[in-house]
């Protein structure tokens, strides 16, 4: 997994109060200051989620403001962790023959 992708996923995970022990060294080297929603998380959501997850969009809920995102923190953490696992695990390659 690329350093940039790791950094983005770790920001998402740690912004919602969860930091896996295995990710701590990557986070420490990737970022020194405190993560904030508006500076670190909102741009990721704007780039990757808000095309669909906005009022009138096809996503089931808007993910535009902190107040809209916060109730889904646990779900977003699980999705991010699943993505990290699938990105670093050899299992998908074994299953797909890649």
PDB file of C-alpha atoms in Angstrom:
ATOM      1  CA  UNK A   1       0.000   0.000   0.000  1.00  0.00           C
ATOM      2  CA  UNK A   2       1.342   3.424  -0.851  1.00  0.00           C
ATOM      3  CA  UNK A   3       2.475   5.815   1.884  1.00  0.00           C
ATOM      4  CA  UNK A   4      -0.117   8.373   0.764  1.00  0.00           C
ATOM      5  CA  UNK A   5      -2.978   5.856   0.922  1.00  0.00           C
ATOM      6  CA  UNK A   6      -1.763   4.611   4.311  1.00  0.00           C
ATOM      7  CA  UNK A   7      -1.636   8.155   5.617  1.00  0.00           C
ATOM      8  CA  UNK A   8      -5.161   8.939   4.387  1.00  0.00           C
ATOM      9  CA  UNK A   9      -6.648   5.767   5.847  1.00  0.00           C
ATOM     10  CA  UNK A  10      -4.866   6.261   9.152  1.00  0.00           C
ATOM     11  CA  UNK A  11      -6.185   9.825   9.351  1.00  0.00           C
ATOM     12  CA  UNK A  12      -9.725   8.550   8.829  1.00  0.00           C
ATOM     13  CA  UNK A  13      -9.341   5.834  11.429  1.00  0.00           C
ATOM     14  CA  UNK A  14      -7.614   7.938  14.070  1.00  0.00           C
ATOM     15  CA  UNK A  15      -9.942  10.914  13.602  1.00  0.00           C
ATOM     16  CA  UNK A  16     -12.764   8.814  14.963  1.00  0.00           C
ATOM     17  CA  UNK A  17     -10.918   7.722  18.073  1.00  0.00           C
ATOM     18  CA  UNK A  18      -9.417   4.442  16.920  1.00  0.00           C
ATOM     19  CA  UNK A  19      -5.779   3.735  16.238  1.00  0.00           C
ATOM     20  CA  UNK A  20      -4.735   0.132  15.716  1.00  0.00           C
ATOM     21  CA  UNK A  21      -1.540  -0.759  17.536  1.00  0.00           C
ATOM     22  CA  UNK A  22       0.015  -2.028  14.323  1.00  0.00           C
ATOM     23  CA  UNK A  23      -0.642   1.311  12.618  1.00  0.00           C
ATOM     24  CA  UNK A  24       0.914   3.464  15.337  1.00  0.00           C
ATOM     25  CA  UNK A  25       4.437   3.501  13.846  1.00  0.00           C
ATOM     26  CA  UNK A  26       3.062   4.420  10.407  1.00  0.00           C
ATOM     27  CA  UNK A  27       0.966   7.210  11.890  1.00  0.00           C
ATOM     28  CA  UNK A  28       3.857   8.571  13.926  1.00  0.00           C
ATOM     29  CA  UNK A  29       6.045   8.832  10.867  1.00  0.00           C
ATOM     30  CA  UNK A  30       3.260  10.095   8.596  1.00  0.00           C
ATOM     31  CA  UNK A  31       1.996  12.857  10.823  1.00  0.00           C
ATOM     32  CA  UNK A  32       3.183  14.862  13.783  1.00  0.00           C
ATOM     33  CA  UNK A  33       0.263  17.136  14.672  1.00  0.00           C
ATOM     34  CA  UNK A  34      -3.298  16.515  15.802  1.00  0.00           C
ATOM     35  CA  UNK A  35      -5.832  15.405  13.200  1.00  0.00           C
ATOM     36  CA  UNK A  36      -8.828  17.659  12.660  1.00  0.00           C
ATOM     37  CA  UNK A  37     -12.011  17.042  10.717  1.00  0.00           C
ATOM     38  CA  UNK A  38     -11.856  20.168   8.582  1.00  0.00           C
ATOM     39  CA  UNK A  39      -8.162  20.040   7.724  1.00  0.00           C
ATOM     40  CA  UNK A  40      -7.606  16.285   7.377  1.00  0.00           C
ATOM     41  CA  UNK A  41     -10.870  14.366   7.008  1.00  0.00           C
ATOM     42  CA  UNK A  42     -13.157  16.728   5.099  1.00  0.00           C
ATOM     43  CA  UNK A  43     -10.867  16.901   2.014  1.00  0.00           C
ATOM     44  CA  UNK A  44     -10.824  13.082   1.841  1.00  0.00           C
ATOM     45  CA  UNK A  45     -14.605  12.969   2.022  1.00  0.00           C
ATOM     46  CA  UNK A  46     -14.898  15.713  -0.596  1.00  0.00           C
ATOM     47  CA  UNK A  47     -12.576  13.861  -2.948  1.00  0.00           C
ATOM     48  CA  UNK A  48     -13.798  10.310  -2.366  1.00  0.00           C
ATOM     49  CA  UNK A  49     -17.324  10.304  -0.932  1.00  0.00           C
ATOM     50  CA  UNK A  50     -19.342  13.447  -1.443  1.00  0.00           C
ATOM     51  CA  UNK A  51     -20.101  12.916  -5.120  1.00  0.00           C
ATOM     52  CA  UNK A  52     -22.677  10.377  -3.953  1.00  0.00           C
ATOM     53  CA  UNK A  53     -22.987  11.066  -0.202  1.00  0.00           C
ATOM     54  CA  UNK A  54     -24.614  14.517  -0.278  1.00  0.00           C
ATOM     55  CA  UNK A  55     -28.164  15.862  -0.138  1.00  0.00           C
ATOM     56  CA  UNK A  56     -29.911  14.612  -3.264  1.00  0.00           C
ATOM     57  CA  UNK A  57     -27.087  12.189  -4.064  1.00  0.00           C
ATOM     58  CA  UNK A  58     -27.412   8.437  -4.512  1.00  0.00           C
ATOM     59  CA  UNK A  59     -25.561   7.650  -1.262  1.00  0.00           C
ATOM     60  CA  UNK A  60     -27.843   6.563   1.588  1.00  0.00           C
ATOM     61  CA  UNK A  61     -26.681   9.387   3.868  1.00  0.00           C
ATOM     62  CA  UNK A  62     -24.890  12.718   3.443  1.00  0.00           C
ATOM     63  CA  UNK A  63     -21.252  12.858   4.567  1.00  0.00           C
ATOM     64  CA  UNK A  64     -20.653  16.577   4.245  1.00  0.00           C
ATOM     65  CA  UNK A  65     -20.478  18.043   7.754  1.00  0.00           C
ATOM     66  CA  UNK A  66     -18.912  16.722  10.952  1.00  0.00           C
ATOM     67  CA  UNK A  67     -22.414  16.394  12.424  1.00  0.00           C
ATOM     68  CA  UNK A  68     -23.452  14.158   9.504  1.00  0.00           C
ATOM     69  CA  UNK A  69     -20.286  12.049   9.563  1.00  0.00           C
ATOM     70  CA  UNK A  70     -19.895  11.520  13.337  1.00  0.00           C
ATOM     71  CA  UNK A  71     -22.874   9.126  13.755  1.00  0.00           C
ATOM     72  CA  UNK A  72     -21.295   6.816  11.176  1.00  0.00           C
ATOM     73  CA  UNK A  73     -17.817   6.821  12.738  1.00  0.00           C
ATOM     74  CA  UNK A  74     -17.909   3.147  13.735  1.00  0.00           C
ATOM     75  CA  UNK A  75     -19.087   2.067  10.288  1.00  0.00           C
ATOM     76  CA  UNK A  76     -16.459   4.212   8.567  1.00  0.00           C
ATOM     77  CA  UNK A  77     -13.752   2.764  10.831  1.00  0.00           C
ATOM     78  CA  UNK A  78     -14.824  -0.778   9.980  1.00  0.00           C
ATOM     79  CA  UNK A  79     -14.831  -0.016   6.267  1.00  0.00           C
ATOM     80  CA  UNK A  80     -11.403   1.623   6.433  1.00  0.00           C
ATOM     81  CA  UNK A  81      -9.944  -1.278   8.420  1.00  0.00           C
ATOM     82  CA  UNK A  82     -11.446  -3.773   5.993  1.00  0.00           C
ATOM     83  CA  UNK A  83      -9.888  -1.830   3.117  1.00  0.00           C
ATOM     84  CA  UNK A  84      -6.492  -1.810   4.859  1.00  0.00           C
ATOM     85  CA  UNK A  85      -6.726  -5.538   5.569  1.00  0.00           C
ATOM     86  CA  UNK A  86      -7.605  -6.350   1.972  1.00  0.00           C
ATOM     87  CA  UNK A  87      -4.809  -4.075   0.737  1.00  0.00           C
ATOM     88  CA  UNK A  88      -2.072  -5.743   2.795  1.00  0.00           C
ATOM     89  CA  UNK A  89      -3.378  -9.306   3.017  1.00  0.00           C
ATOM     90  CA  UNK A  90      -2.146 -11.961   0.578  1.00  0.00           C
ATOM     91  CA  UNK A  91      -5.562 -13.640   0.822  1.00  0.00           C
ATOM     92  CA  UNK A  92      -7.271 -11.655  -1.986  1.00  0.00           C
ATOM     93  CA  UNK A  93      -4.372 -12.504  -4.310  1.00  0.00           C
ATOM     94  CA  UNK A  94      -4.660 -16.185  -3.449  1.00  0.00           C
ATOM     95  CA  UNK A  95      -8.408 -16.184  -4.036  1.00  0.00           C
ATOM     96  CA  UNK A  96      -8.241 -14.294  -7.328  1.00  0.00           C
ATOM     97  CA  UNK A  97      -5.081 -15.986  -8.594  1.00  0.00           C
ATOM     98  CA  UNK A  98      -3.276 -12.653  -9.028  1.00  0.00           C
TER      99      UNK A  98
END
